[in-house]
mmCIF file of C-alpha atoms and ligand atoms in Angstrom:
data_model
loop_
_atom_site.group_PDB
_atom_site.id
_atom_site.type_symbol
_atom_site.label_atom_id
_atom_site.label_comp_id
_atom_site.label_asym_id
_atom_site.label_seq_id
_atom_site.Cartn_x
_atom_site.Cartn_y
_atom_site.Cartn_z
ATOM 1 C CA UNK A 1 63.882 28.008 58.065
ATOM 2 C CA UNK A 2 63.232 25.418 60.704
ATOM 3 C CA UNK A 3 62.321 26.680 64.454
ATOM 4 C CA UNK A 4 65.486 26.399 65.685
ATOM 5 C CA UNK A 5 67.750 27.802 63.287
ATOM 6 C CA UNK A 6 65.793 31.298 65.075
ATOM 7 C CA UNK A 7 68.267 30.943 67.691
ATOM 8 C CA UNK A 8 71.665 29.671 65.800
ATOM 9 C CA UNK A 9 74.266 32.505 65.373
ATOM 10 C CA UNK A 10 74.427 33.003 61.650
ATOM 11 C CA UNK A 11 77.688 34.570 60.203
ATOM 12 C CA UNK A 12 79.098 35.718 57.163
ATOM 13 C CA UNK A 13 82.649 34.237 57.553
ATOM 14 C CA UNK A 14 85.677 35.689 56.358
ATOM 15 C CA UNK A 15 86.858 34.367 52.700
ATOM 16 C CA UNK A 16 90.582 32.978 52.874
ATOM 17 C CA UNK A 17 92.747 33.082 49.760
ATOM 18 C CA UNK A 18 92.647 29.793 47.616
ATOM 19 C CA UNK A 19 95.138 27.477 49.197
ATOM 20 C CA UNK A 20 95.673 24.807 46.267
ATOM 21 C CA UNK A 21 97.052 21.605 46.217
ATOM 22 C CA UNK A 22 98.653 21.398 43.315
ATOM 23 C CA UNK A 23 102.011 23.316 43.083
ATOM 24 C CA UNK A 24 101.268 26.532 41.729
ATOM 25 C CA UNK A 25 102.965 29.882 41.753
ATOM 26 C CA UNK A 26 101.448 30.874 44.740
ATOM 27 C CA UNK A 27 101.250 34.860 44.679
ATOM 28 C CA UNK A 28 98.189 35.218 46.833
ATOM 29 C CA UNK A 29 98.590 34.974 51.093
ATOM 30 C CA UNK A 30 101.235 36.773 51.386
ATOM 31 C CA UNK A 31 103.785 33.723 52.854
ATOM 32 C CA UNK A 32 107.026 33.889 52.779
ATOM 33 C CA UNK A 33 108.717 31.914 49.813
ATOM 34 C CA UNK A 34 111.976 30.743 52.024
ATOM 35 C CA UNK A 35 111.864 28.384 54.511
ATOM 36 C CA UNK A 36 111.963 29.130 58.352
ATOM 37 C CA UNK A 37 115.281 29.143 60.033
ATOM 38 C CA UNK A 38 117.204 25.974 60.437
ATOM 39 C CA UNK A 39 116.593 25.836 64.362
ATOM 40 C CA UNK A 40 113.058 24.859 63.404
ATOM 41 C CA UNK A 41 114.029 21.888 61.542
ATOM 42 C CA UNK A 42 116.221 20.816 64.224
ATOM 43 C CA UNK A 43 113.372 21.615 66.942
ATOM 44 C CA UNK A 44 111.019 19.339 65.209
ATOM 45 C CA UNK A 45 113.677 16.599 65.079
ATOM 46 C CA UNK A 46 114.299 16.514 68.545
ATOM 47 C CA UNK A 47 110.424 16.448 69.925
ATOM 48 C CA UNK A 48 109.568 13.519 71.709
ATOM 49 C CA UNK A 49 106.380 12.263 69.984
ATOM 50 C CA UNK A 50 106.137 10.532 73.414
ATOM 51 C CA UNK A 51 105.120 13.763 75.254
ATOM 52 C CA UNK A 52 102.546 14.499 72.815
ATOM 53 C CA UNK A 53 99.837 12.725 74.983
ATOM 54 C CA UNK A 54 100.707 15.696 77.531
ATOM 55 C CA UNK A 55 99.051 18.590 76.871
ATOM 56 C CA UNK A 56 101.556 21.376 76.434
ATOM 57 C CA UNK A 57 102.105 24.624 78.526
ATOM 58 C CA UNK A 58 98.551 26.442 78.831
ATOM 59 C CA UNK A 59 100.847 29.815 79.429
ATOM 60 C CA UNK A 60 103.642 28.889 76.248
ATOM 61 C CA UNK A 61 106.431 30.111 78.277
ATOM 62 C CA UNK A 62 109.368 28.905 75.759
ATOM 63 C CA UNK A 63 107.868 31.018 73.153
ATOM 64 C CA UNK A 64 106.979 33.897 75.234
ATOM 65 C CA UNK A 65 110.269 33.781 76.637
ATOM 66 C CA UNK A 66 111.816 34.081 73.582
ATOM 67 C CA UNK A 67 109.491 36.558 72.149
ATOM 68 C CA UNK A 68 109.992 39.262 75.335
ATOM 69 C CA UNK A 69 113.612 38.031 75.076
ATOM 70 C CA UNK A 70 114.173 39.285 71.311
ATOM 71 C CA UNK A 71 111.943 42.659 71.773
ATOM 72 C CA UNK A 72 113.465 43.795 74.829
ATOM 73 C CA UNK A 73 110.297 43.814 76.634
ATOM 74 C CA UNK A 74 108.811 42.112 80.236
ATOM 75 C CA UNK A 75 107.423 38.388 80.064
ATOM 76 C CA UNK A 76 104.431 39.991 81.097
ATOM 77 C CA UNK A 77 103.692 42.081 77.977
ATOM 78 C CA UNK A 78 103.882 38.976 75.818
ATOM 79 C CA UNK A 79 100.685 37.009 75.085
ATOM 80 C CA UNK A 80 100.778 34.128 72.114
ATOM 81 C CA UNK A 81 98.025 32.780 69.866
ATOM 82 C CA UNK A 82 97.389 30.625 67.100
ATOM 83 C CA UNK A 83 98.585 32.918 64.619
ATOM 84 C CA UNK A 84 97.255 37.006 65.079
ATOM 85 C CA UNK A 85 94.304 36.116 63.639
ATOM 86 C CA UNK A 86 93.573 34.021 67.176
ATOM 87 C CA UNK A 87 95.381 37.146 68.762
ATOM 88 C CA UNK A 88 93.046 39.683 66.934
ATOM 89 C CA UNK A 89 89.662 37.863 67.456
ATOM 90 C CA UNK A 90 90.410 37.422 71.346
ATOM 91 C CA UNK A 91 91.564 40.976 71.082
ATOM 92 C CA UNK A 92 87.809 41.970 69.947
ATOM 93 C CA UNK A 93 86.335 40.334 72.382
ATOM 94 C CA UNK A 94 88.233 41.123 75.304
ATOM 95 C CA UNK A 95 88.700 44.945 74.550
ATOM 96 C CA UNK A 96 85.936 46.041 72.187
ATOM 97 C CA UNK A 97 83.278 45.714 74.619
ATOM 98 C CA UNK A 98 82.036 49.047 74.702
ATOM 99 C CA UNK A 99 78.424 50.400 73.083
ATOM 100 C CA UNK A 100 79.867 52.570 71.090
ATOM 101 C CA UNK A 101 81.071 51.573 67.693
ATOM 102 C CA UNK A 102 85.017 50.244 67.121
ATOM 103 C CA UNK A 103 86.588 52.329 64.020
ATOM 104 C CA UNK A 104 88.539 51.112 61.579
ATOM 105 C CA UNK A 105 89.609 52.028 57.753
ATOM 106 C CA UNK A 106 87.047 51.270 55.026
ATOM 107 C CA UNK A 107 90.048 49.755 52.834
ATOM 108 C CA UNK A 108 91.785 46.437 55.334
ATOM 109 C CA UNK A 109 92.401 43.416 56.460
ATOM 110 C CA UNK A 110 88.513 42.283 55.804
ATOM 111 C CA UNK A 111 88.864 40.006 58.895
ATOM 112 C CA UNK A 112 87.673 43.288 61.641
ATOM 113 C CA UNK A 113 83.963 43.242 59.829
ATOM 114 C CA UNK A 114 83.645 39.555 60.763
ATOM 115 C CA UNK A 115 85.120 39.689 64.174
ATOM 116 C CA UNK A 116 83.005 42.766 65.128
ATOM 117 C CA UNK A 117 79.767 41.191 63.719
ATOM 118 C CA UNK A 118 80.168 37.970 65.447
ATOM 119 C CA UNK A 119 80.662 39.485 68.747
ATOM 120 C CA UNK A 120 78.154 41.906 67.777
ATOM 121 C CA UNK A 121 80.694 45.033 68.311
ATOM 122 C CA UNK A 122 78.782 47.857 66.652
ATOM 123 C CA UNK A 123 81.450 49.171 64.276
ATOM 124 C CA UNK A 124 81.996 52.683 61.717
ATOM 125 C CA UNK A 125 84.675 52.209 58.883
ATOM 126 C CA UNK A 126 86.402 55.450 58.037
ATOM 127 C CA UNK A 127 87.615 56.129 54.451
ATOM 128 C CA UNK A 128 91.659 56.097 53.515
ATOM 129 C CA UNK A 129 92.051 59.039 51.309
ATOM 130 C CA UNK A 130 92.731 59.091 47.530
ATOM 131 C CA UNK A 131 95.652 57.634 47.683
ATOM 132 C CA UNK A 132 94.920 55.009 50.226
ATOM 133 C CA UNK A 133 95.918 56.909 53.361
ATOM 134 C CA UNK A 134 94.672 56.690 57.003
ATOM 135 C CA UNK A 135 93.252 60.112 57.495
ATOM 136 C CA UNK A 136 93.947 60.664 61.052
ATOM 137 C CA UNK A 137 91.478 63.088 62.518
ATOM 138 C CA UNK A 138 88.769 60.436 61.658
ATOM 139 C CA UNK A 139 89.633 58.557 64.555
ATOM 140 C CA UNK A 140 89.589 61.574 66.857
ATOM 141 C CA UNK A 141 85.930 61.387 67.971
ATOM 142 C CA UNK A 142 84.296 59.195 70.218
ATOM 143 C CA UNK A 143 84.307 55.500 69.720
ATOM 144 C CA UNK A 144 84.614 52.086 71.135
ATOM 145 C CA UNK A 145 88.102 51.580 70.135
ATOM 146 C CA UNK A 146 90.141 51.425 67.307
ATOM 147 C CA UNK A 147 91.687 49.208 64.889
ATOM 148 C CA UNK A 148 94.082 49.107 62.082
ATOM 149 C CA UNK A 149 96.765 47.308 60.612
ATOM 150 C CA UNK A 150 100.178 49.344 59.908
ATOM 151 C CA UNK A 151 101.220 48.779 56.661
ATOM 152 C CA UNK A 152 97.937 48.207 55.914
ATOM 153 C CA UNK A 153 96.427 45.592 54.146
ATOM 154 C CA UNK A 154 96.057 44.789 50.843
ATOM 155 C CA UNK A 155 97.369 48.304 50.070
ATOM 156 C CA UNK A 156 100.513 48.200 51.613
ATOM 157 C CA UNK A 157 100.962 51.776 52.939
ATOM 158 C CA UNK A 158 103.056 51.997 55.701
ATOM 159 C CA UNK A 159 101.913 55.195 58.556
ATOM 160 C CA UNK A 160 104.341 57.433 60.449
ATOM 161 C CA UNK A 161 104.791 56.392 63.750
ATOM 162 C CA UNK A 162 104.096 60.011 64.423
ATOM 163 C CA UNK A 163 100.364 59.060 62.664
ATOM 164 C CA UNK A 164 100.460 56.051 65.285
ATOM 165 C CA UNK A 165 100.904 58.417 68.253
ATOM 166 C CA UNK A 166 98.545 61.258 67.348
ATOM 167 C CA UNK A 167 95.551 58.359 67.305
ATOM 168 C CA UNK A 168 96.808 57.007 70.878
ATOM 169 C CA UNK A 169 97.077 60.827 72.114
ATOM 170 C CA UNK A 170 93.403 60.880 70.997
ATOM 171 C CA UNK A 171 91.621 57.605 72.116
ATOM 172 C CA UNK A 172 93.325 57.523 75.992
ATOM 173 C CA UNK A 173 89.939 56.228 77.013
ATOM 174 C CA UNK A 174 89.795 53.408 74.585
ATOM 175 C CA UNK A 175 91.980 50.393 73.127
ATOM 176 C CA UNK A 176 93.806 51.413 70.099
ATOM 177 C CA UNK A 177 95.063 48.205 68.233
ATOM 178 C CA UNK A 178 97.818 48.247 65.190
ATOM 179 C CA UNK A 179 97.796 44.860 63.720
ATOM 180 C CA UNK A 180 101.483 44.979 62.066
ATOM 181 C CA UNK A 181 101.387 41.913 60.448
ATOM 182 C CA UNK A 182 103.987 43.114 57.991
ATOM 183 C CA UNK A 183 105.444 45.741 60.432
ATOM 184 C CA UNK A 184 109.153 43.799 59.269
ATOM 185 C CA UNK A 185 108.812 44.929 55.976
ATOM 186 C CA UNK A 186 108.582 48.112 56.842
ATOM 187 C CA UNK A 187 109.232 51.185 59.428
ATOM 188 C CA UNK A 188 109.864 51.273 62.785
ATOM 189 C CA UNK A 189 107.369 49.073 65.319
ATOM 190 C CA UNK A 190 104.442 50.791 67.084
ATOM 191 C CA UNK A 191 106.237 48.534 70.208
ATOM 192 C CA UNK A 192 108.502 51.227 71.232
ATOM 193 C CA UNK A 193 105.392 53.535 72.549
ATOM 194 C CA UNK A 194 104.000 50.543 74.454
ATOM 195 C CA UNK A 195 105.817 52.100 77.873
ATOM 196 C CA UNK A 196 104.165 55.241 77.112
ATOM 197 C CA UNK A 197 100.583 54.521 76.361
ATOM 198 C CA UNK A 198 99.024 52.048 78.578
ATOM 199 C CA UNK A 199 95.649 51.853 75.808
ATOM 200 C CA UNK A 200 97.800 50.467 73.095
ATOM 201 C CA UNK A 201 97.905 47.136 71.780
ATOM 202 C CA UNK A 202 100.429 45.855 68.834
ATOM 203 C CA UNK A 203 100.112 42.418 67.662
ATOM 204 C CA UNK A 204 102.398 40.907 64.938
ATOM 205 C CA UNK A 205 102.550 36.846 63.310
ATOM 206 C CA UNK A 206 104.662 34.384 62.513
ATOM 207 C CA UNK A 207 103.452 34.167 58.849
ATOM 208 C CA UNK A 208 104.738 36.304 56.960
ATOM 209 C CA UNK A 209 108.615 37.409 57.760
ATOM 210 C CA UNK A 210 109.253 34.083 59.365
ATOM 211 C CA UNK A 211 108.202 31.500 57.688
ATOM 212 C CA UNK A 212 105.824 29.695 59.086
ATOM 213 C CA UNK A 213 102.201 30.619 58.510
ATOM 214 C CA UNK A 214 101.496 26.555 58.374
ATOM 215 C CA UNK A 215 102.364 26.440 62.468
ATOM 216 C CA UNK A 216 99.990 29.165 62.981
ATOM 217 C CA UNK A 217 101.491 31.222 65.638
ATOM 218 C CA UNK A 218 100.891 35.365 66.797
ATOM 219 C CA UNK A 219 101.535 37.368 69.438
ATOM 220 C CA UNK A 220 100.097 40.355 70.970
ATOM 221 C CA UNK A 221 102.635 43.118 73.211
ATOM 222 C CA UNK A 222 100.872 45.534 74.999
ATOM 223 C CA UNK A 223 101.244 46.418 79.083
ATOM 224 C CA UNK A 224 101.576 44.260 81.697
ATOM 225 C CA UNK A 225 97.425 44.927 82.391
ATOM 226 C CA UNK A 226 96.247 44.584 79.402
ATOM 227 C CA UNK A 227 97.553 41.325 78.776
ATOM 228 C CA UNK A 228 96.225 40.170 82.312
ATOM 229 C CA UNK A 229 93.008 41.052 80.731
ATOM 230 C CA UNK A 230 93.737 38.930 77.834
ATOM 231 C CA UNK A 231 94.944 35.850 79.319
ATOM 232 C CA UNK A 232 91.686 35.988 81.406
ATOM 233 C CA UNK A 233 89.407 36.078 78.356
ATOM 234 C CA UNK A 234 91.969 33.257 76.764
ATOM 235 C CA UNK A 235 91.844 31.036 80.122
ATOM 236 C CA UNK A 236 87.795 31.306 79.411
ATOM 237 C CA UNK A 237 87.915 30.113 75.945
ATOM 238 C CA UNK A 238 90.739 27.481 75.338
ATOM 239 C CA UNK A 239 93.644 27.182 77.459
ATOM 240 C CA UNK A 240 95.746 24.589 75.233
ATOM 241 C CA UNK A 241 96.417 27.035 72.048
ATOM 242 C CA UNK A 242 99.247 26.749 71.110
ATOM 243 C CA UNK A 243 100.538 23.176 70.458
ATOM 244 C CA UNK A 244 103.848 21.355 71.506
ATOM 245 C CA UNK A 245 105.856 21.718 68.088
ATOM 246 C CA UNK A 246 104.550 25.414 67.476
ATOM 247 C CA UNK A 247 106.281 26.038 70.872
ATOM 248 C CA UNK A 248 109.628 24.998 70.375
ATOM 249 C CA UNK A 249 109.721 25.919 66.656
ATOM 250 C CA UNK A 250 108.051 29.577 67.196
ATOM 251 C CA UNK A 251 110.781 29.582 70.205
ATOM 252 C CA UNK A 252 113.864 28.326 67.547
ATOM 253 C CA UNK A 253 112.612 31.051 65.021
ATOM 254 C CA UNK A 254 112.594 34.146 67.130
ATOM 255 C CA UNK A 255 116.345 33.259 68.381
ATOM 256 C CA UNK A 256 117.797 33.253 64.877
ATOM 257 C CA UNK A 257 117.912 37.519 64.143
ATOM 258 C CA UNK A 258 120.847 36.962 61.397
ATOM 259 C CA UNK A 259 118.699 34.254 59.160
ATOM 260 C CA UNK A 260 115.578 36.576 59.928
ATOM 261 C CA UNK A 261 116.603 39.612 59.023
ATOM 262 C CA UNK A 262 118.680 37.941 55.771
ATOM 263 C CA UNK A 263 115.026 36.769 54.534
ATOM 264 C CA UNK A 264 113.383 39.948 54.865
ATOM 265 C CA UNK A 265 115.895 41.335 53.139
ATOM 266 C CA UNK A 266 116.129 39.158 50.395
ATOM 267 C CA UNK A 267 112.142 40.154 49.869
ATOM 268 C CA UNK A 268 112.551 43.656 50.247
ATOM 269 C CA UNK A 269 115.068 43.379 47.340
ATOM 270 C CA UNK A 270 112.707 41.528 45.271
ATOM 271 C CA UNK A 271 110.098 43.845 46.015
ATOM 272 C CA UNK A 272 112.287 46.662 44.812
ATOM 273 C CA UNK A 273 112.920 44.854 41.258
ATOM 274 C CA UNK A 274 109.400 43.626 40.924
ATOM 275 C CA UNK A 275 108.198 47.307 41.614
ATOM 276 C CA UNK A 276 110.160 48.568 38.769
ATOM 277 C CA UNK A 277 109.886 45.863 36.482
ATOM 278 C CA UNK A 278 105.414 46.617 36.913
ATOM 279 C CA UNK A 279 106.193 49.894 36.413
ATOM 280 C CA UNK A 280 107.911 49.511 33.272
ATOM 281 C CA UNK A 281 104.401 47.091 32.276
ATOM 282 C CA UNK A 282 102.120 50.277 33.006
ATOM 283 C CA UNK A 283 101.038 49.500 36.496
ATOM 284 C CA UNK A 284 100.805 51.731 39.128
ATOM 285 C CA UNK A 285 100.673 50.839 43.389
ATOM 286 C CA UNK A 286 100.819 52.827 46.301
ATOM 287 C CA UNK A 287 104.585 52.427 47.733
ATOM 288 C CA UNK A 288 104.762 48.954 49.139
ATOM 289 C CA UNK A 289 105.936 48.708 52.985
ATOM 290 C CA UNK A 290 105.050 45.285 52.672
ATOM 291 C CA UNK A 291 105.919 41.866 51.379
ATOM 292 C CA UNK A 292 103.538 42.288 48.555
ATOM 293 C CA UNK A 293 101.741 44.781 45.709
ATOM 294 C CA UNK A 294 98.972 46.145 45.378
ATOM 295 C CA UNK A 295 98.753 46.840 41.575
ATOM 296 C CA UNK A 296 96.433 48.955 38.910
ATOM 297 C CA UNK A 297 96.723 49.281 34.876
ATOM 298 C CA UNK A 298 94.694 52.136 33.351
ATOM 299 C CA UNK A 299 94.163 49.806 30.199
ATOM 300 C CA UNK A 300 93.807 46.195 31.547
ATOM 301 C CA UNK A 301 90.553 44.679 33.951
ATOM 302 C CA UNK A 302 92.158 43.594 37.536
ATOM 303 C CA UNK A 303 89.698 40.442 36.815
ATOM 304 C CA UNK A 304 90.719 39.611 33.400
ATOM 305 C CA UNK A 305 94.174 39.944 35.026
ATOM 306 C CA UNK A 306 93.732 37.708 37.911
ATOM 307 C CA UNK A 307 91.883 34.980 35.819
ATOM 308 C CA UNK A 308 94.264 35.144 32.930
ATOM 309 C CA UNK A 309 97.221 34.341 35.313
ATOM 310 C CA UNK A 310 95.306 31.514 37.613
ATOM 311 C CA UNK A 311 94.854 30.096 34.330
ATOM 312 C CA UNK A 312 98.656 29.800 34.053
ATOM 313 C CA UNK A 313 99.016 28.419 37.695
ATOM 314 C CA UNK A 314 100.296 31.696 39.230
ATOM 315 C CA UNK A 315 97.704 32.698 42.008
ATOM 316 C CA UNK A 316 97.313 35.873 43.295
ATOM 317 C CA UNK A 317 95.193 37.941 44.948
ATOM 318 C CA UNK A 318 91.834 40.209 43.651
ATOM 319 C CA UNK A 319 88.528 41.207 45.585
ATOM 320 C CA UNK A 320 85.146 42.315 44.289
ATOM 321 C CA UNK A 321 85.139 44.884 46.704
ATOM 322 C CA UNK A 322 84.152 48.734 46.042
ATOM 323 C CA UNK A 323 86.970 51.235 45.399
ATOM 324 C CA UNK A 324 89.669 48.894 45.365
ATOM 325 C CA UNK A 325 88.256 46.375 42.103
ATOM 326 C CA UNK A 326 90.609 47.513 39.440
ATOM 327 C CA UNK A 327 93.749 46.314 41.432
ATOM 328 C CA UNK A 328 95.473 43.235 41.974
ATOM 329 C CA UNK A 329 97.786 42.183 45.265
ATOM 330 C CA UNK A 330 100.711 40.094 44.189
ATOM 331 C CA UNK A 331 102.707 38.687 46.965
ATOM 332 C CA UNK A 332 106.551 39.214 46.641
ATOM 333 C CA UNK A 333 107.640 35.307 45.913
ATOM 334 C CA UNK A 334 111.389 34.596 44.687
ATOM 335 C CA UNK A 335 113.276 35.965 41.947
ATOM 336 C CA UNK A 336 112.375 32.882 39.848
ATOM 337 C CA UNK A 337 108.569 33.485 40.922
ATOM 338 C CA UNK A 338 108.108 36.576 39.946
ATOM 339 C CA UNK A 339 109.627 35.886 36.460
ATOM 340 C CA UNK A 340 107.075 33.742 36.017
ATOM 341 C CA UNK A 341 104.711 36.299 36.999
ATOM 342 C CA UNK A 342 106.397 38.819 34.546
ATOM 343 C CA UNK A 343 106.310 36.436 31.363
ATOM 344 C CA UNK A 344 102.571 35.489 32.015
ATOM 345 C CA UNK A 345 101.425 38.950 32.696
ATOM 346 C CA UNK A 346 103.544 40.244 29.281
ATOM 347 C CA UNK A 347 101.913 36.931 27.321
ATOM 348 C CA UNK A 348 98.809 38.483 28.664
ATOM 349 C CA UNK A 349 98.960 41.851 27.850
ATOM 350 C CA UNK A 350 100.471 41.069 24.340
ATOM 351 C CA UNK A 351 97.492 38.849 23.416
ATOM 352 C CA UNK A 352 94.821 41.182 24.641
ATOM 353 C CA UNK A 353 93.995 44.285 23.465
ATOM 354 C CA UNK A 354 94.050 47.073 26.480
ATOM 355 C CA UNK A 355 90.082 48.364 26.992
HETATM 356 N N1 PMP B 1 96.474 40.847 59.902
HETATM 357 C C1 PMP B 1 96.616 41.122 58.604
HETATM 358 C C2 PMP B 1 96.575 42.535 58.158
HETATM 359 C C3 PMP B 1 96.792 40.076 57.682
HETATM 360 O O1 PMP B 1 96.904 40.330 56.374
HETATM 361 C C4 PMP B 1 96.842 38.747 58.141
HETATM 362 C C5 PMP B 1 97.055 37.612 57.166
HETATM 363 N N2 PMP B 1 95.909 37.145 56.559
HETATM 364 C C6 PMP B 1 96.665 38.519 59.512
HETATM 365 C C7 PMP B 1 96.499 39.594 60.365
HETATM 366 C C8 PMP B 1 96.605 37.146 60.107
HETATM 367 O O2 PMP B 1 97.720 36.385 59.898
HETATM 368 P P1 PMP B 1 98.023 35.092 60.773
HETATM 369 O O3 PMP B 1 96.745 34.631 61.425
HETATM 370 O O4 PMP B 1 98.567 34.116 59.821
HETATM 371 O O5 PMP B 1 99.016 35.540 61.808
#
């Protein structure tokens, strides 16, 4: 190691799913297979390339607007990102700044590890239970703050907003955060106890139930305070986020509830059928609140699975993580998609003895 790599802030990033260029049944990020709502075309069409040597609105009123707008909630609670990953990691860093270690579940989104080690946030992960749950009186002790993403991710278990409430009642002193990145595909929104607990902080994305994970937008509700605090930490990092066409397309998006809530579900539906249809294979998965699976067979490797169907250009998702090896997460594509899914993973199983 030379001298001065001593002082160079070494990190073990987070992995991405494979984004391939080739077309491939893409099964793995959990993006929406339909396209965004027509406003967005439209929005693009009528940007003036001409302003683009302006820098656009450091405080993205036209999408917060529209986001406080479509929630019910003040302009104040609203704070926007380049998609709730860019929400989450300024989240870290402007409310886990405590000595005590952040909690969060032992089975999620695997992108809290890397936030808390790069801003050196000590951090304790808590297990789910058996079957994948968030066992609540885990997070009742003293901590640093908490995080965790309702449904959760990649299992797709969807918590009681009752569940949601007990771990606010409990951590009044800290910053509770519920990253509902797939919130649509599921219950009711932690949002509605954002008047009544002043420590909570939801954040939700663009990228899954609307379409448009390639514009990379987020957003973060919480009270009027907290997001003071956040727009400071913002304004001390970057104050151009959010670009000029993410603005006016993220704004288009949010307006159009009927096309929204047709998509989501449309994927729901598919979910359903897909559900059953695994079932009928032998698989088994914890009851999906989300736009994707998260799928075991007693007699077939998760690997072998995975490999076998990349081979067959349909991508989805598998870690070589503790407890959670044997299982595959299949995003919820279209009807046609998952067909495809279904004949590869019945060529599969047909041509390979189960171990
Ligand atoms: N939270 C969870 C639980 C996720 O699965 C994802 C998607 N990888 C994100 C946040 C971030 O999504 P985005 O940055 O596209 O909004």
């Amino acid at each position: 190691m030379e001298a001065f790599e001593k002082n160079i802030r070494k990190v073990e990033p987070y992995v991405p799913g494979e984004q391939p260029r080739q077309r491939v049944v893409k099964l793995n990020t959990n993006e929406n297979p339909y396209p965004p709502a027509p406003g967005v075309e439209r929005a693009l069409r009528e940007l003036d390339t001409a302003d683009f040597r302006l820098y656009p609105d450091p405080a993205c009123s036209v999408l917060v607007d529209a986001i406080a707008d479509h929630y019910k909630v003040g302009r104040d609670q609203v704070f926007v990102g380049v998609g709730s990953d860019d929400v989450l990691s300024l989240c870290f860093l402007t409310f886990f700044n405590s000595d005590k270690p952040i909690l969060f579940p032992d089975i999620t989104y695997s992108f809290y590890k890397v936030w808390a080690r790069l801003y050196r946030i000590p951090y304790e992960c808590k297990k789910v239970d058996e079957d994948f749950r968030i066992v609540r009186e885990d997070y009742y002790g003293e901590n640093g703050g908490v995080i965790f993403p309702n449904p959760n991710a990649p299992t797709a278990l969807y918590e009681s907003l009752e569940l949601v409430e007990d771990i606010l009642r409990h951590n009044r002193d800290v910053i509770v955060i519920v990253d509902e990145a797939y919130i649509d595909y599921a219950g009711p929104s932690a949002i509605e106890l954002i008047d009544r607990y002043d420590n909570l902080v939801v954040t939700q994305t663009f990228s899954k139930s609307r379409s448009m994970a390639g514009m990379r937008i987020g957003y973060a509700i919480a009270s009027p305070k907290l997001i003071r605090y956040l727009n400071d930490v913002k304004y001390s990092f970057n104050s151009y986020t959010l670009n000029r066409a993410s603005l006016v397309c993220g704004a288009e998006a949010v307006k159009d509830r009927a096309y929204f809530e047709e998509t989501v579900e449309k994927i729901k539906a598919t979910r359903e059928r897909a559900g059953e249809r695994l079932a009928r294979l032998g698989f088994s998965f914890p009851e999906s609140s989300a736009n994707f699976l998260f799928a075991t067979h007693p007699d077939y490797d998760a690997r072998e699975i995975f490999e076998a169907l990349k081979e067959k250009g349909i991508y989805v998702r598998w870690w070589d993580s503790a407890r959670i090896r044997q299982y595959v997460r299949i995003t919820v594509g279209t009807d046609e998609e998952m067909e495809k899914l279904f004949a590869a993973l019945e060529a599969f199983m047909a041509g390979r003895k189960a171990v």
